[in-house]
């Protein structure tokens, strides 16, 4: 397990560490896809909430799980994607590149999780 906090490093550092973690522990997985999903999760946490974020990466023989917890209580909603620079592609990218996507809210904020199945079909 790898746990990173925004008080310890930048989102760019976290993205690099997540990519390295995936390459080391889940070599069959597209580590560029993992890095992009992490970038989008952290970008959403920084853009849409106030305060710190925490990134947790876990893996088993069957699953890679990347979760970002922030202090926001509102669930992310996919926006209408626009090519005018305003974005709204983040959740679409996360859902497209990961096998499972979930949001859990509680009294401390929300956790957005992306997962990949690692078991052979």
mmCIF file of C-alpha atoms in Angstrom:
data_model
loop_
_atom_site.group_PDB
_atom_site.id
_atom_site.type_symbol
_atom_site.label_atom_id
_atom_site.label_comp_id
_atom_site.label_asym_id
_atom_site.label_seq_id
_atom_site.Cartn_x
_atom_site.Cartn_y
_atom_site.Cartn_z
ATOM 1 C CA UNK A 1 0.000 0.000 0.000
ATOM 2 C CA UNK A 2 1.106 3.536 -0.750
ATOM 3 C CA UNK A 3 -0.469 6.479 1.051
ATOM 4 C CA UNK A 4 0.361 10.045 0.033
ATOM 5 C CA UNK A 5 -0.869 13.372 1.374
ATOM 6 C CA UNK A 6 -0.991 16.819 -0.232
ATOM 7 C CA UNK A 7 0.890 18.237 2.747
ATOM 8 C CA UNK A 8 3.835 15.989 1.816
ATOM 9 C CA UNK A 9 4.058 16.407 -1.966
ATOM 10 C CA UNK A 10 2.528 17.873 -5.092
ATOM 11 C CA UNK A 11 -0.030 16.261 -7.366
ATOM 12 C CA UNK A 12 2.688 15.852 -10.012
ATOM 13 C CA UNK A 13 4.868 13.959 -7.529
ATOM 14 C CA UNK A 14 1.905 11.781 -6.532
ATOM 15 C CA UNK A 15 1.150 11.025 -10.189
ATOM 16 C CA UNK A 16 4.759 9.920 -10.768
ATOM 17 C CA UNK A 17 4.771 7.745 -7.627
ATOM 18 C CA UNK A 18 1.461 6.140 -8.624
ATOM 19 C CA UNK A 19 2.801 5.371 -12.087
ATOM 20 C CA UNK A 20 5.953 3.848 -10.565
ATOM 21 C CA UNK A 21 3.855 1.825 -8.110
ATOM 22 C CA UNK A 22 1.702 0.440 -10.934
ATOM 23 C CA UNK A 23 4.756 -0.425 -13.034
ATOM 24 C CA UNK A 24 6.324 -2.269 -10.101
ATOM 25 C CA UNK A 25 3.290 -4.096 -8.682
ATOM 26 C CA UNK A 26 0.941 -4.392 -11.682
ATOM 27 C CA UNK A 27 3.229 -4.670 -14.731
ATOM 28 C CA UNK A 28 0.449 -5.831 -17.100
ATOM 29 C CA UNK A 29 -1.524 -2.656 -16.436
ATOM 30 C CA UNK A 30 -1.089 0.438 -18.605
ATOM 31 C CA UNK A 31 0.820 2.686 -16.208
ATOM 32 C CA UNK A 32 0.141 5.743 -18.376
ATOM 33 C CA UNK A 33 -3.589 5.156 -17.881
ATOM 34 C CA UNK A 34 -3.011 4.894 -14.124
ATOM 35 C CA UNK A 35 -1.033 8.164 -14.146
ATOM 36 C CA UNK A 36 -3.776 9.930 -16.113
ATOM 37 C CA UNK A 37 -6.509 8.702 -13.765
ATOM 38 C CA UNK A 38 -4.495 9.843 -10.744
ATOM 39 C CA UNK A 39 -3.929 13.219 -12.397
ATOM 40 C CA UNK A 40 -7.675 13.625 -12.990
ATOM 41 C CA UNK A 41 -8.627 12.481 -9.475
ATOM 42 C CA UNK A 42 -6.172 14.908 -7.879
ATOM 43 C CA UNK A 43 -7.087 17.724 -10.250
ATOM 44 C CA UNK A 44 -10.734 17.318 -9.280
ATOM 45 C CA UNK A 45 -9.828 17.288 -5.577
ATOM 46 C CA UNK A 46 -7.772 20.467 -5.927
ATOM 47 C CA UNK A 47 -10.189 22.291 -8.216
ATOM 48 C CA UNK A 48 -13.494 21.490 -6.530
ATOM 49 C CA UNK A 49 -12.666 21.334 -2.819
ATOM 50 C CA UNK A 50 -10.787 23.287 -0.181
ATOM 51 C CA UNK A 51 -8.103 21.734 1.976
ATOM 52 C CA UNK A 52 -5.902 18.709 1.672
ATOM 53 C CA UNK A 53 -6.261 15.449 -0.222
ATOM 54 C CA UNK A 54 -4.999 11.950 0.560
ATOM 55 C CA UNK A 55 -4.149 9.375 -2.118
ATOM 56 C CA UNK A 56 -4.168 5.682 -1.214
ATOM 57 C CA UNK A 57 -3.015 2.982 -3.622
ATOM 58 C CA UNK A 58 -3.577 -0.685 -2.823
ATOM 59 C CA UNK A 59 -3.156 -3.825 -4.827
ATOM 60 C CA UNK A 60 -3.714 -7.536 -4.520
ATOM 61 C CA UNK A 61 -3.319 -10.326 -7.029
ATOM 62 C CA UNK A 62 -6.769 -9.440 -8.361
ATOM 63 C CA UNK A 63 -7.213 -5.675 -8.002
ATOM 64 C CA UNK A 64 -5.485 -2.296 -8.112
ATOM 65 C CA UNK A 65 -7.380 0.377 -6.208
ATOM 66 C CA UNK A 66 -6.615 4.098 -6.254
ATOM 67 C CA UNK A 67 -8.610 6.283 -3.877
ATOM 68 C CA UNK A 68 -8.488 10.031 -3.329
ATOM 69 C CA UNK A 69 -10.063 11.443 -0.192
ATOM 70 C CA UNK A 70 -10.760 15.167 0.133
ATOM 71 C CA UNK A 71 -12.820 17.376 2.431
ATOM 72 C CA UNK A 72 -15.598 18.042 -0.087
ATOM 73 C CA UNK A 73 -19.004 16.514 0.503
ATOM 74 C CA UNK A 74 -20.490 16.890 -2.980
ATOM 75 C CA UNK A 75 -20.177 13.925 -5.311
ATOM 76 C CA UNK A 76 -18.430 14.685 -8.579
ATOM 77 C CA UNK A 77 -20.745 14.969 -11.551
ATOM 78 C CA UNK A 78 -19.683 14.562 -15.151
ATOM 79 C CA UNK A 79 -20.091 17.813 -17.013
ATOM 80 C CA UNK A 80 -20.753 18.436 -20.650
ATOM 81 C CA UNK A 81 -17.329 18.147 -22.250
ATOM 82 C CA UNK A 82 -16.230 21.221 -24.136
ATOM 83 C CA UNK A 83 -13.339 21.823 -26.490
ATOM 84 C CA UNK A 84 -13.113 25.500 -25.544
ATOM 85 C CA UNK A 85 -10.623 24.931 -22.725
ATOM 86 C CA UNK A 86 -13.182 24.663 -19.930
ATOM 87 C CA UNK A 87 -12.692 20.904 -19.727
ATOM 88 C CA UNK A 88 -15.216 18.656 -17.998
ATOM 89 C CA UNK A 89 -13.471 15.555 -19.339
ATOM 90 C CA UNK A 90 -12.125 14.284 -15.977
ATOM 91 C CA UNK A 91 -14.834 11.861 -14.896
ATOM 92 C CA UNK A 92 -15.275 10.642 -18.458
ATOM 93 C CA UNK A 93 -11.550 9.836 -18.594
ATOM 94 C CA UNK A 94 -11.567 8.128 -15.195
ATOM 95 C CA UNK A 95 -14.566 5.966 -16.093
ATOM 96 C CA UNK A 96 -13.136 5.081 -19.507
ATOM 97 C CA UNK A 97 -9.659 4.084 -18.295
ATOM 98 C CA UNK A 98 -10.566 2.225 -15.096
ATOM 99 C CA UNK A 99 -12.719 -0.866 -14.710
ATOM 100 C CA UNK A 100 -14.740 0.437 -11.771
ATOM 101 C CA UNK A 101 -15.444 3.886 -10.361
ATOM 102 C CA UNK A 102 -17.162 4.765 -7.081
ATOM 103 C CA UNK A 103 -17.757 7.720 -4.761
ATOM 104 C CA UNK A 104 -18.311 7.403 -1.022
ATOM 105 C CA UNK A 105 -19.214 10.361 1.188
ATOM 106 C CA UNK A 106 -19.127 10.536 4.965
ATOM 107 C CA UNK A 107 -18.739 13.098 7.741
ATOM 108 C CA UNK A 108 -15.072 13.733 6.845
ATOM 109 C CA UNK A 109 -15.592 14.353 3.128
ATOM 110 C CA UNK A 110 -15.613 12.101 0.095
ATOM 111 C CA UNK A 111 -13.465 9.343 -1.342
ATOM 112 C CA UNK A 112 -13.376 8.811 -5.086
ATOM 113 C CA UNK A 113 -12.051 5.389 -6.081
ATOM 114 C CA UNK A 114 -10.933 3.944 -9.409
ATOM 115 C CA UNK A 115 -10.143 0.245 -9.685
ATOM 116 C CA UNK A 116 -8.638 -2.133 -12.217
ATOM 117 C CA UNK A 117 -9.108 -5.897 -12.376
ATOM 118 C CA UNK A 118 -5.744 -7.617 -12.528
ATOM 119 C CA UNK A 119 -6.796 -11.251 -12.698
ATOM 120 C CA UNK A 120 -6.427 -12.978 -16.025
ATOM 121 C CA UNK A 121 -9.738 -13.566 -17.786
#
